XYZ file of C-alpha atoms in Angstrom:
711
model
C 75.804 -0.195 117.557
C 79.001 0.890 115.443
C 77.710 2.619 112.670
C 78.724 6.359 113.348
C 75.728 9.097 114.102
C 75.741 11.522 111.313
C 75.519 15.117 112.655
C 72.858 17.531 111.705
C 74.979 19.380 109.079
C 74.245 16.558 106.516
C 71.825 18.172 103.554
C 68.672 16.662 102.940
C 66.725 16.624 99.687
C 63.594 14.662 100.406
C 60.429 16.403 100.811
C 59.745 16.712 104.632
C 56.912 18.720 104.140
C 54.967 16.096 102.315
C 51.803 15.720 104.441
C 52.055 11.973 104.691
C 55.679 12.158 106.144
C 56.626 13.228 109.379
C 60.408 13.852 110.138
C 61.502 13.526 113.449
C 64.767 14.507 114.699
C 66.643 14.527 117.761
C 69.880 16.292 119.052
C 73.001 15.163 117.080
C 71.123 12.550 114.974
C 69.687 12.422 111.369
C 65.969 12.918 111.031
C 64.270 9.566 110.419
C 61.590 9.375 107.970
C 58.215 8.566 109.510
C 55.038 7.252 107.307
C 51.855 9.056 108.683
C 49.210 6.553 109.542
C 45.962 6.425 107.880
C 43.841 3.745 109.255
C 42.654 0.968 106.883
C 40.614 -1.748 108.137
C 40.649 -5.097 106.809
C 38.136 -7.695 107.860
C 37.289 -11.404 107.173
C 36.449 -14.421 108.995
C 35.215 -12.107 111.687
C 38.836 -11.278 112.396
C 39.718 -7.378 112.098
C 43.144 -6.244 110.881
C 43.998 -2.487 111.104
C 46.535 -1.725 108.391
C 48.026 2.082 109.332
C 50.367 1.947 106.293
C 47.676 0.696 103.243
C 48.072 3.887 101.415
C 51.671 3.098 100.618
C 50.618 0.482 97.917
C 49.698 3.130 95.330
C 52.888 3.582 93.048
C 51.289 6.224 90.902
C 50.838 8.705 94.168
C 53.631 11.337 94.546
C 53.473 11.378 98.296
C 54.523 7.645 98.358
C 57.315 8.004 95.930
C 58.129 11.253 98.076
C 58.326 8.475 101.124
C 60.606 6.042 99.462
C 62.812 8.864 98.284
C 63.274 10.116 101.596
C 64.234 6.516 103.086
C 66.971 6.440 100.299
C 68.174 9.868 101.272
C 68.126 8.646 104.901
C 70.035 5.758 103.960
C 72.787 7.192 101.904
C 72.979 9.995 104.748
C 73.393 7.180 107.730
C 75.925 5.220 105.342
C 77.748 8.290 104.107
C 80.672 7.379 106.567
C 80.928 4.166 104.235
C 80.873 5.349 100.825
C 84.639 5.433 100.308
C 84.751 1.561 101.770
C 81.725 0.576 99.470
C 83.661 2.280 96.308
C 86.372 -0.001 97.441
C 84.430 -3.096 98.208
C 83.025 -2.482 94.482
C 86.130 -2.378 92.749
C 87.634 -5.329 94.990
C 84.449 -7.603 94.112
C 84.687 -6.350 90.255
C 88.590 -6.722 90.225
C 88.090 -10.400 90.488
C 85.977 -10.840 87.423
C 87.446 -11.457 84.079
C 85.925 -8.486 81.782
C 87.303 -9.704 78.730
C 85.477 -13.209 79.195
C 83.575 -15.267 76.664
C 81.288 -18.749 77.018
C 81.961 -22.068 75.974
C 80.774 -22.386 72.339
C 78.026 -25.178 71.354
C 76.987 -26.540 68.196
C 73.553 -26.221 67.103
C 71.918 -26.793 63.603
C 75.394 -25.909 61.820
C 76.368 -23.105 63.978
C 78.518 -22.485 66.800
C 77.178 -20.023 69.542
C 79.364 -17.701 71.903
C 78.231 -15.080 74.129
C 80.962 -12.612 74.909
C 81.830 -9.760 77.370
C 84.413 -6.898 76.626
C 86.654 -4.799 79.230
C 84.500 -1.671 80.284
C 81.083 -2.794 79.158
C 78.399 -4.178 81.294
C 76.279 -6.386 78.817
C 76.997 -9.533 76.891
C 77.328 -9.834 73.197
C 75.826 -12.753 71.150
C 77.510 -14.159 68.332
C 77.818 -16.924 66.238
C 80.185 -18.630 63.708
C 79.100 -21.042 60.580
C 80.442 -24.397 60.340
C 83.971 -23.725 62.349
C 85.118 -21.837 65.226
C 87.894 -20.288 62.816
C 84.691 -18.802 60.438
C 84.129 -15.083 60.441
C 82.023 -14.220 63.545
C 78.492 -13.133 63.115
C 77.243 -10.722 65.987
C 73.761 -11.548 66.533
C 72.790 -9.151 69.540
C 75.133 -6.333 71.187
C 73.269 -5.595 74.334
C 75.593 -2.822 74.982
C 74.116 -1.037 72.345
C 70.457 -2.008 72.912
C 70.742 -0.765 76.323
C 72.788 2.456 75.972
C 69.309 4.601 76.331
C 67.779 2.884 78.960
C 68.425 2.582 82.839
C 67.226 -0.613 82.742
C 67.722 -3.417 80.132
C 67.110 -7.439 80.011
C 67.483 -9.393 76.715
C 64.838 -11.984 77.548
C 65.651 -14.875 74.942
C 66.766 -15.329 71.730
C 65.044 -18.192 69.510
C 66.522 -18.916 66.110
C 64.395 -20.138 63.038
C 65.370 -23.935 61.938
C 66.567 -22.483 58.595
C 68.921 -20.036 60.614
C 67.862 -16.957 58.790
C 65.317 -15.390 61.632
C 65.730 -14.480 65.519
C 62.992 -13.835 67.574
C 64.255 -12.013 70.752
C 62.757 -10.216 73.509
C 63.608 -7.203 75.641
C 62.375 -5.619 79.108
C 63.329 -2.116 79.626
C 61.151 -1.692 83.201
C 62.342 -4.491 85.205
C 58.549 -6.155 85.488
C 59.247 -9.053 83.657
C 56.903 -7.876 80.910
C 58.702 -8.699 77.637
C 58.367 -7.215 73.900
C 59.236 -9.708 71.337
C 60.606 -8.979 68.260
C 62.133 -10.449 64.891
C 65.378 -9.633 63.450
C 66.065 -10.891 59.857
C 69.925 -12.608 60.432
C 70.540 -11.816 56.652
C 69.765 -8.178 56.077
C 70.113 -7.223 59.860
C 66.527 -5.801 59.907
C 64.648 -5.464 62.760
C 60.696 -5.887 62.006
C 58.546 -3.452 62.651
C 55.642 -5.462 64.501
C 56.289 -5.718 68.111
C 54.567 -8.168 70.516
C 54.089 -6.692 74.008
C 53.476 -8.111 77.237
C 55.206 -11.723 76.931
C 57.141 -14.024 79.195
C 59.951 -13.095 76.906
C 60.388 -16.896 75.410
C 59.201 -17.727 71.526
C 59.243 -21.056 69.604
C 59.730 -21.591 65.940
C 57.543 -24.539 63.994
C 59.535 -25.997 61.417
C 58.022 -23.955 58.752
C 60.289 -21.036 59.647
C 57.429 -18.773 59.701
C 54.948 -19.494 62.605
C 56.043 -18.369 65.820
C 54.406 -19.398 69.390
C 54.596 -17.325 72.314
C 52.832 -16.917 75.966
C 51.151 -13.769 76.778
C 50.773 -12.167 80.208
C 47.847 -10.931 81.857
C 48.322 -7.234 82.220
C 47.204 -7.024 85.825
C 48.191 -10.065 87.595
C 51.232 -11.012 85.498
C 50.096 -14.668 84.997
C 51.144 -16.302 81.773
C 47.902 -17.287 80.657
C 47.578 -17.475 76.916
C 49.551 -18.844 74.154
C 49.540 -16.935 70.785
C 50.370 -18.004 67.283
C 52.108 -15.528 64.945
C 52.816 -15.300 61.184
C 55.968 -13.430 59.715
C 54.728 -10.486 57.875
C 51.564 -10.066 59.473
C 50.385 -7.917 62.000
C 50.491 -9.046 65.661
C 47.099 -7.861 66.184
C 45.887 -10.595 63.955
C 47.581 -13.591 65.853
C 45.728 -16.550 66.597
C 44.958 -17.506 69.976
C 45.756 -21.199 70.438
C 45.524 -21.726 74.257
C 43.779 -20.123 76.948
C 44.686 -21.286 80.726
C 41.654 -20.389 82.515
C 42.408 -21.767 85.705
C 43.893 -18.754 87.725
C 46.284 -21.024 89.874
C 48.175 -22.175 86.745
C 50.496 -20.534 84.603
C 51.223 -21.640 80.771
C 54.175 -21.642 78.739
C 55.288 -23.124 75.261
C 58.453 -24.613 73.973
C 59.568 -27.211 71.226
C 61.363 -30.704 71.996
C 65.093 -31.100 71.669
C 64.231 -33.401 69.288
C 62.595 -30.608 67.097
C 59.715 -32.876 66.332
C 57.212 -31.483 68.534
C 55.629 -27.925 69.802
C 54.521 -28.141 73.574
C 51.982 -26.251 75.637
C 52.831 -26.863 79.298
C 50.232 -25.870 82.230
C 51.531 -26.031 85.529
C 50.707 -25.235 89.265
C 52.645 -25.776 92.376
C 51.254 -29.369 92.558
C 49.754 -30.152 89.097
C 50.853 -30.081 85.694
C 49.725 -30.898 82.022
C 51.101 -30.566 78.577
C 49.461 -30.902 74.959
C 51.627 -31.658 71.976
C 51.699 -30.794 68.065
C 53.771 -31.832 65.392
C 56.142 -28.639 64.661
C 55.845 -29.629 60.775
C 51.849 -28.826 61.126
C 51.671 -25.350 63.188
C 48.004 -25.004 61.960
C 46.761 -28.280 63.496
C 45.018 -28.863 66.817
C 47.292 -29.623 69.719
C 46.954 -33.072 71.314
C 46.383 -33.744 74.903
C 49.403 -35.681 76.341
C 47.841 -36.352 79.749
C 45.198 -34.362 81.679
C 45.915 -32.858 84.820
C 45.136 -34.413 87.880
C 45.342 -32.992 91.387
C 48.866 -33.498 93.187
C 50.239 -35.420 90.055
C 53.289 -33.296 88.460
C 55.315 -34.512 85.320
C 57.320 -33.187 82.840
C 58.283 -34.894 79.507
C 61.356 -35.497 77.080
C 60.983 -36.784 73.551
C 63.358 -39.017 71.833
C 62.926 -41.147 68.702
C 59.429 -42.624 68.981
C 58.832 -42.381 72.609
C 58.402 -39.818 75.549
C 60.522 -39.818 78.694
C 58.368 -38.523 81.857
C 59.131 -37.678 85.029
C 56.560 -37.996 87.823
C 55.460 -38.388 91.167
C 52.575 -40.406 89.946
C 51.543 -43.913 91.937
C 52.786 -42.032 95.343
C 56.391 -41.733 93.915
C 56.978 -38.820 96.292
C 60.786 -38.445 95.139
C 59.568 -38.916 91.548
C 60.295 -41.831 89.075
C 61.035 -42.132 85.368
C 58.608 -43.494 82.926
C 58.397 -44.230 79.074
C 55.405 -44.188 76.620
C 54.980 -44.716 72.885
C 54.597 -41.021 71.080
C 51.068 -42.518 69.925
C 49.652 -43.662 73.187
C 50.892 -40.453 75.851
C 47.751 -41.334 78.442
C 49.122 -42.244 81.915
C 47.632 -45.628 81.471
C 50.153 -46.384 78.821
C 53.084 -45.074 81.045
C 55.685 -47.969 82.038
C 58.267 -47.388 84.704
C 61.716 -47.085 83.544
C 63.731 -46.065 86.730
C 61.558 -46.791 90.021
C 60.636 -44.756 92.564
C 63.220 -44.771 95.492
C 62.839 -43.327 99.113
C 66.163 -41.882 99.515
C 66.782 -40.317 96.043
C 65.007 -37.516 94.292
C 65.084 -37.502 90.681
C 65.559 -34.039 89.533
C 66.283 -34.129 85.899
C 67.531 -36.238 83.013
C 69.301 -35.604 79.563
C 69.175 -38.099 76.669
C 71.663 -39.084 74.425
C 71.831 -41.478 71.413
C 73.443 -44.467 73.484
C 72.853 -43.074 77.116
C 70.615 -41.865 79.646
C 72.195 -39.388 81.835
C 70.013 -38.843 85.207
C 70.733 -35.882 87.752
C 69.655 -37.055 91.360
C 69.833 -35.782 94.610
C 70.885 -38.311 97.736
C 71.364 -36.883 101.176
C 71.523 -33.565 100.092
C 74.261 -33.835 97.535
C 74.128 -33.995 93.624
C 74.621 -37.102 91.645
C 75.059 -37.391 88.093
C 74.195 -41.122 87.010
C 75.057 -42.471 83.401
C 73.276 -45.719 82.085
C 73.668 -47.176 78.825
C 70.399 -47.858 76.877
C 71.800 -51.405 76.473
C 72.041 -52.034 79.980
C 75.463 -52.664 79.922
C 76.493 -49.848 82.136
C 74.968 -47.974 85.040
C 77.521 -45.965 87.021
C 78.370 -42.459 88.700
C 80.518 -39.787 88.272
C 82.764 -39.277 91.016
C 82.551 -36.043 93.085
C 85.099 -36.104 96.216
C 83.939 -33.414 98.325
C 81.908 -33.250 101.350
C 79.807 -30.458 99.840
C 79.097 -29.412 96.512
C 77.255 -28.660 93.464
C 76.775 -30.462 90.341
C 74.685 -30.043 87.189
C 74.021 -31.259 83.626
C 74.877 -28.575 81.027
C 73.746 -27.574 77.550
C 73.860 -30.846 75.558
C 71.755 -29.695 72.003
C 73.327 -32.642 70.533
C 71.457 -36.454 70.546
C 74.356 -38.179 68.761
C 77.345 -36.962 70.782
C 79.355 -38.946 72.642
C 80.242 -36.399 74.939
C 78.224 -34.711 77.829
C 78.932 -31.238 79.213
C 78.159 -30.778 82.744
C 79.394 -28.367 85.446
C 81.047 -28.531 89.018
C 81.824 -26.245 91.720
C 82.083 -25.967 95.445
C 82.248 -23.302 98.315
C 85.863 -23.173 97.756
C 86.385 -24.559 94.153
C 85.646 -21.936 91.230
C 83.070 -23.127 88.851
C 84.168 -25.564 86.077
C 82.637 -26.644 82.702
C 83.760 -30.282 81.752
C 83.260 -32.385 79.139
C 82.938 -36.122 79.829
C 83.324 -38.601 77.108
C 80.900 -41.858 77.311
C 83.667 -44.081 75.306
C 86.830 -43.252 77.100
C 85.059 -42.392 80.446
C 87.630 -39.405 81.015
C 86.572 -35.609 81.865
C 88.184 -32.856 80.585
C 87.983 -29.444 81.986
C 87.069 -27.185 79.368
C 86.528 -23.880 80.998
C 87.300 -22.758 84.722
C 86.293 -19.564 86.128
C 89.466 -17.103 86.746
C 89.612 -15.496 89.698
C 91.711 -12.602 89.147
C 93.397 -9.995 91.351
C 96.129 -12.267 92.404
C 95.169 -12.937 95.820
C 92.901 -16.139 95.602
C 94.078 -19.314 96.502
C 91.337 -21.947 97.279
C 93.729 -23.899 99.507
C 93.282 -21.117 101.924
C 89.566 -21.636 102.425
C 87.922 -24.723 104.284
C 84.311 -25.915 103.768
C 82.287 -28.505 105.512
C 79.014 -29.832 106.294
C 77.265 -29.910 109.691
C 74.257 -31.161 111.134
C 71.953 -28.950 113.821
C 69.124 -30.658 115.780
C 65.866 -28.999 115.222
C 63.322 -28.829 117.854
C 61.355 -31.745 116.566
C 64.193 -33.873 116.445
C 64.950 -33.459 112.638
C 68.653 -33.086 111.288
C 69.205 -30.024 109.641
C 72.093 -29.436 107.326
C 74.745 -26.582 107.112
C 77.164 -25.770 104.602
C 79.871 -23.639 106.064
C 82.980 -21.969 104.404
C 85.474 -19.757 106.054
C 89.144 -19.169 105.798
C 91.536 -21.677 107.418
C 92.545 -21.125 110.834
C 89.757 -19.434 112.600
C 88.986 -20.328 116.175
C 86.133 -21.196 117.306
C 85.573 -18.813 120.482
C 82.454 -17.417 119.547
C 84.094 -14.002 117.974
C 83.582 -14.625 114.603
C 81.155 -12.824 112.627
C 79.011 -15.107 110.268
C 76.467 -14.378 107.826
C 73.859 -17.260 107.632
C 71.850 -17.394 104.531
C 68.493 -19.698 103.375
C 65.685 -19.520 101.416
C 63.387 -22.453 102.259
C 60.226 -22.333 99.755
C 58.857 -23.535 96.762
C 61.206 -26.657 96.896
C 64.239 -24.442 95.488
C 67.102 -25.957 96.832
C 70.028 -23.683 97.673
C 73.383 -25.701 96.375
C 76.849 -24.585 98.169
C 78.512 -22.741 95.285
C 81.163 -20.855 94.534
C 81.345 -17.013 94.916
C 83.862 -14.509 93.661
C 82.060 -11.940 95.513
C 81.733 -13.557 99.166
C 85.668 -13.704 99.188
C 85.241 -9.837 100.226
C 83.791 -11.456 103.223
C 85.683 -14.627 103.906
C 89.001 -12.520 103.585
C 87.894 -10.234 106.449
C 86.990 -12.881 108.759
C 83.424 -13.911 108.200
C 81.850 -17.065 108.271
C 79.544 -18.037 105.354
C 76.643 -20.645 106.296
C 73.828 -21.770 104.337
C 70.977 -23.245 106.184
C 69.254 -26.020 104.106
C 65.899 -25.792 105.966
C 62.654 -27.319 105.570
C 60.535 -25.766 102.387
C 63.491 -26.626 99.903
C 64.032 -30.134 98.705
C 67.839 -30.487 99.980
C 67.015 -33.802 101.484
C 64.075 -34.402 98.936
C 60.374 -33.976 98.346
C 59.614 -34.558 102.002
C 61.919 -31.742 102.974
C 59.894 -29.300 100.913
C 56.344 -31.079 101.883
C 57.198 -30.483 105.765
C 58.111 -26.613 105.107
C 55.208 -25.504 103.388
C 51.031 -24.836 103.900
C 50.434 -25.548 107.642
C 54.130 -27.086 108.333
C 55.581 -23.414 107.142
C 56.845 -22.619 110.580
C 58.939 -25.377 110.416
C 61.108 -23.333 107.720
C 61.303 -20.436 110.446
C 62.211 -23.009 113.480
C 64.877 -24.675 111.543
C 66.413 -21.571 110.714
C 66.564 -20.404 114.044
C 67.727 -23.762 115.876
C 70.592 -23.466 113.278
C 71.467 -20.160 114.436
C 71.339 -21.490 117.954
C 73.398 -24.539 117.049
C 76.173 -22.191 115.550
C 76.317 -20.194 118.528
C 76.393 -23.180 120.701
C 79.122 -24.726 118.936
C 80.840 -21.136 118.969
C 81.297 -20.340 115.254
C 79.746 -17.375 116.313
C 77.991 -15.360 119.073
C 74.594 -13.439 118.857
C 76.723 -10.257 118.876
C 78.165 -11.605 115.754
C 75.537 -13.472 113.770
C 73.999 -11.994 111.010
C 71.077 -13.278 108.947
C 70.220 -12.767 105.526
C 67.429 -13.850 102.759
C 65.497 -12.405 99.828
C 61.917 -12.806 98.369
C 60.383 -15.494 100.198
C 63.725 -15.721 101.953
C 62.875 -12.268 103.172
C 59.832 -13.757 104.493
C 62.029 -16.187 106.683
C 64.023 -12.912 107.730
C 60.911 -11.213 108.942
C 59.495 -14.323 110.804
C 62.812 -14.873 112.632
C 63.102 -11.374 113.999
C 59.836 -11.433 115.431
C 60.671 -14.894 117.266
C 63.851 -14.314 118.254
C 65.347 -10.800 117.089
C 67.966 -11.487 120.279
C 69.760 -13.864 118.413
C 71.213 -11.679 115.466
C 73.276 -8.484 115.523
C 72.177 -7.845 111.899
C 69.824 -8.631 108.946
C 69.780 -8.213 105.238
C 66.199 -8.709 103.726
C 66.434 -8.411 99.836
C 62.961 -7.775 98.578
C 61.160 -9.468 101.241
C 57.477 -11.037 100.841
C 56.531 -9.921 104.310
C 52.863 -8.861 103.996
C 51.515 -12.189 103.572
C 48.028 -12.270 104.641
C 47.146 -9.027 102.743
C 48.781 -9.863 99.478
C 47.188 -13.729 99.418
C 43.675 -12.307 99.988
C 43.945 -9.867 96.798
C 44.117 -11.989 93.833
C 44.612 -8.811 91.518
C 48.311 -8.795 92.467
C 50.831 -10.493 90.283
C 51.397 -14.417 91.091
C 48.943 -14.340 94.219
C 46.410 -17.245 92.883
C 49.212 -19.243 91.743
C 50.830 -19.262 95.493
C 47.867 -20.836 96.787
C 49.380 -24.520 96.715
C 52.731 -23.041 98.724
C 51.101 -21.065 101.459
C 47.639 -21.737 101.385
C 44.682 -19.872 100.385
C 43.538 -17.183 103.153
C 39.802 -16.987 102.067
C 40.104 -20.590 104.069
C 39.636 -19.819 107.748
C 42.189 -22.375 108.598
C 44.902 -20.910 106.467
C 43.921 -17.772 107.081
C 44.676 -17.821 110.979
C 47.882 -19.902 110.325
C 49.296 -17.191 107.664
C 48.471 -14.303 110.270
C 50.445 -16.186 112.943
C 53.765 -15.952 111.365
C 53.092 -13.229 108.564
C 56.113 -10.942 109.510
C 54.000 -7.778 109.001
C 51.236 -8.548 111.135
C 53.286 -9.989 113.976
C 55.689 -6.648 114.341
C 55.658 -5.899 117.837
C 56.863 -3.041 120.413
C 60.296 -4.919 121.251
C 63.840 -4.611 120.477
C 64.883 -5.822 116.740
C 68.453 -6.260 115.476
C 70.060 -3.796 112.787
C 68.724 -3.980 109.535
C 69.130 -3.245 105.853
C 65.689 -3.802 103.861
C 66.039 -3.403 99.880
C 63.348 -3.510 97.155
C 62.605 -2.397 93.414
C 59.718 0.083 92.433
C 59.134 -1.976 89.389
C 59.305 -5.616 91.613
C 56.820 -7.804 89.813
C 57.366 -10.607 92.269
C 57.358 -8.898 95.577
C 55.383 -5.334 95.359
C 57.640 -2.586 97.044
C 54.814 -1.660 99.078
C 55.419 -4.788 101.303
C 58.878 -3.843 102.708
C 57.992 -0.319 102.421
C 55.134 -0.902 105.127
C 56.815 -2.866 106.992
C 59.748 -0.833 107.819
C 57.271 2.066 108.263
C 55.590 -0.187 110.761
C 58.974 -1.365 112.690
C 59.658 2.314 113.087
C 56.663 2.872 114.864
C 56.960 0.026 117.377
C 60.568 -1.020 117.643
C 61.950 -0.105 121.224
C 65.633 -0.080 120.401
C 68.065 2.489 119.035
C 69.441 -0.120 116.313
C 69.839 0.939 112.676
C 67.114 0.658 110.194
C 67.114 1.329 106.855
C 65.126 0.927 103.604
C 66.613 0.965 100.152
C 64.422 1.130 97.284
C 65.630 0.784 93.908
C 63.725 3.370 91.637
C 64.593 2.012 88.227
C 64.290 -1.952 88.488
C 62.607 -4.940 89.805
C 62.894 -8.161 91.714
C 66.286 -9.038 90.062
C 67.849 -5.472 91.073
C 69.867 -3.639 88.586
C 70.523 -4.506 85.091
C 74.365 -4.645 83.899
C 76.885 -7.204 84.980
C 78.491 -4.862 87.395
C 76.018 -2.259 88.295
C 74.275 -4.877 90.681
C 77.893 -5.096 92.463
C 77.215 -1.500 94.164
C 74.118 -3.156 96.032
C 76.262 -5.849 97.018
C 78.580 -3.141 98.502
C 76.403 -1.299 100.098
C 75.041 -4.778 101.962
C 78.604 -5.709 102.643
C 79.483 -2.450 103.980
C 76.382 -2.175 106.541
C 77.702 -5.861 107.843
C 81.448 -4.992 108.193
C 80.558 -1.652 109.499
C 78.649 -2.938 112.243
C 81.775 -5.325 112.920
C 84.014 -2.426 113.110
C 85.531 -3.298 110.143
C 86.528 -0.320 108.031
C 88.535 -1.570 105.031
């Protein structure tokens, strides 16, 4: 362990006298916070669990806050010798980012819209220009002004009325993703007095310029469960409830189609979806069911001309297919195949243009952009000459355009925004991410994709990036990242921040483990519910492979994951702690059984299709067998830095707090264990463009210090 021991002369400010916090102190060492054990018996299915740290789940209890502050001060004290290094890392990472930057303009309904950042300011400025980019700019929202009296600030969404005169916008100043919607008169600059509280942050205008649809959240569970209709110049207390999603496993949302013809209410769970449609010209009419929900059938819809285009896994189309149906006959029995299902290709998204259909596909883990002319004369793919990369369809609000905007980057190539011309079949780089500082040269780095063999024989891909010239002798420090849940795929993308590790000799690895959709829908299906442990063993087997191939060794291997990826971190250190010298666990979901048994906790009921419902005995015992908190044992664990946010709406702060307390109680090693709680933020961390870099600087300093790298 290379982090220096802090002497007793260090000053502490936390409340050691708090009755539920014990402070232990050994010679020449910092006092370690120790939460008092208060036994709580939890019983179901004739199985008893004793939770000694259940008391930490009361955010309003001053003793809980004292404990979190004690842990924060312990982290600060133990990392004090790296504070100068953290500042240097922060300035280094910030110095690569162009401060006076702006987005590429896009045109919508007669205006060009731009997002701009200015030097020395943390938040974006949203503006527009009428008709021409040479026109005078009109500032819509300056988030720097809006955030100046807030410890946290997020602008959730902006929706412009069809006549361009009003803007619905939303703000969150707590970081719990409960947004307040307001309306701004863009002609006078006046913000209307009425406020709509506790929404998802998005709002949608009908074509009459006075009717606004929005989604309300349940105040306790934070599930988006109701759609309301608001009329301008009326009190939001009089808003009309349009739809109530009664099924607690579903969330609801509302939006307008790209064609501007329909308002759409969607309802979705992990495995099922349903839509209702309404002409945007008649907002007071009743919504019409598009296709009723069916178990295990997912679909999404896009409208163009007189038809709807449907992406669905119906008819056993595991990797999804594209269908078409008339806007007057939307039930499934009328859907006609347009692009059939393919076993080896995952259909992820589409974009519709007047003359072309653009399809975003994934084959063998790699993104493809397919272009098909409606007349059938053309069908081809954009060329991407890279072994591992990320591509995506960009913002394309205009049906009639002959140009498609898309993005491309890789582990070694900064992000580029491209315009592809359908007629000339040429791509033009419209904007490439600048890496400032004068030291970056993409030719100095190498990326590749390798394949590890999991214990059941399945091949698991790993994307790697490192500085050219490293020797495969097992001495390289390596940070292995993964997520592995909800079918969410971590694509190999560029990061200016990551350069601070690569330039100091680190190898960075993304393990594309089961639970994501990197290799198609089957890759997800075999990493969830009663096959969830494949996610954990895949990660471990990738670690062993990286060690065997001498990219690193267990003395230099580090693991990182956040949220559901934090669950992954908790599982792997219970299963194979000896493989890792250090672990970063960000907002980790680690108390799986207790959380999934409490349907009052935000998002729990909607998670049943991912993890299982532990009220079912089979799921309960399987979940308990891997839940990190329930499987902490008296044994050695790696060095660990655990981070969370007091107001986290996705993973409640008490999960990592309890986990750390139990690890402190039982672990038999002298390795470092730190808990850092952001007392102002939630799941996404600090707000502000650069403030979050301070959190990264702490994490990187932790890793680099373990490697004996001081600058």
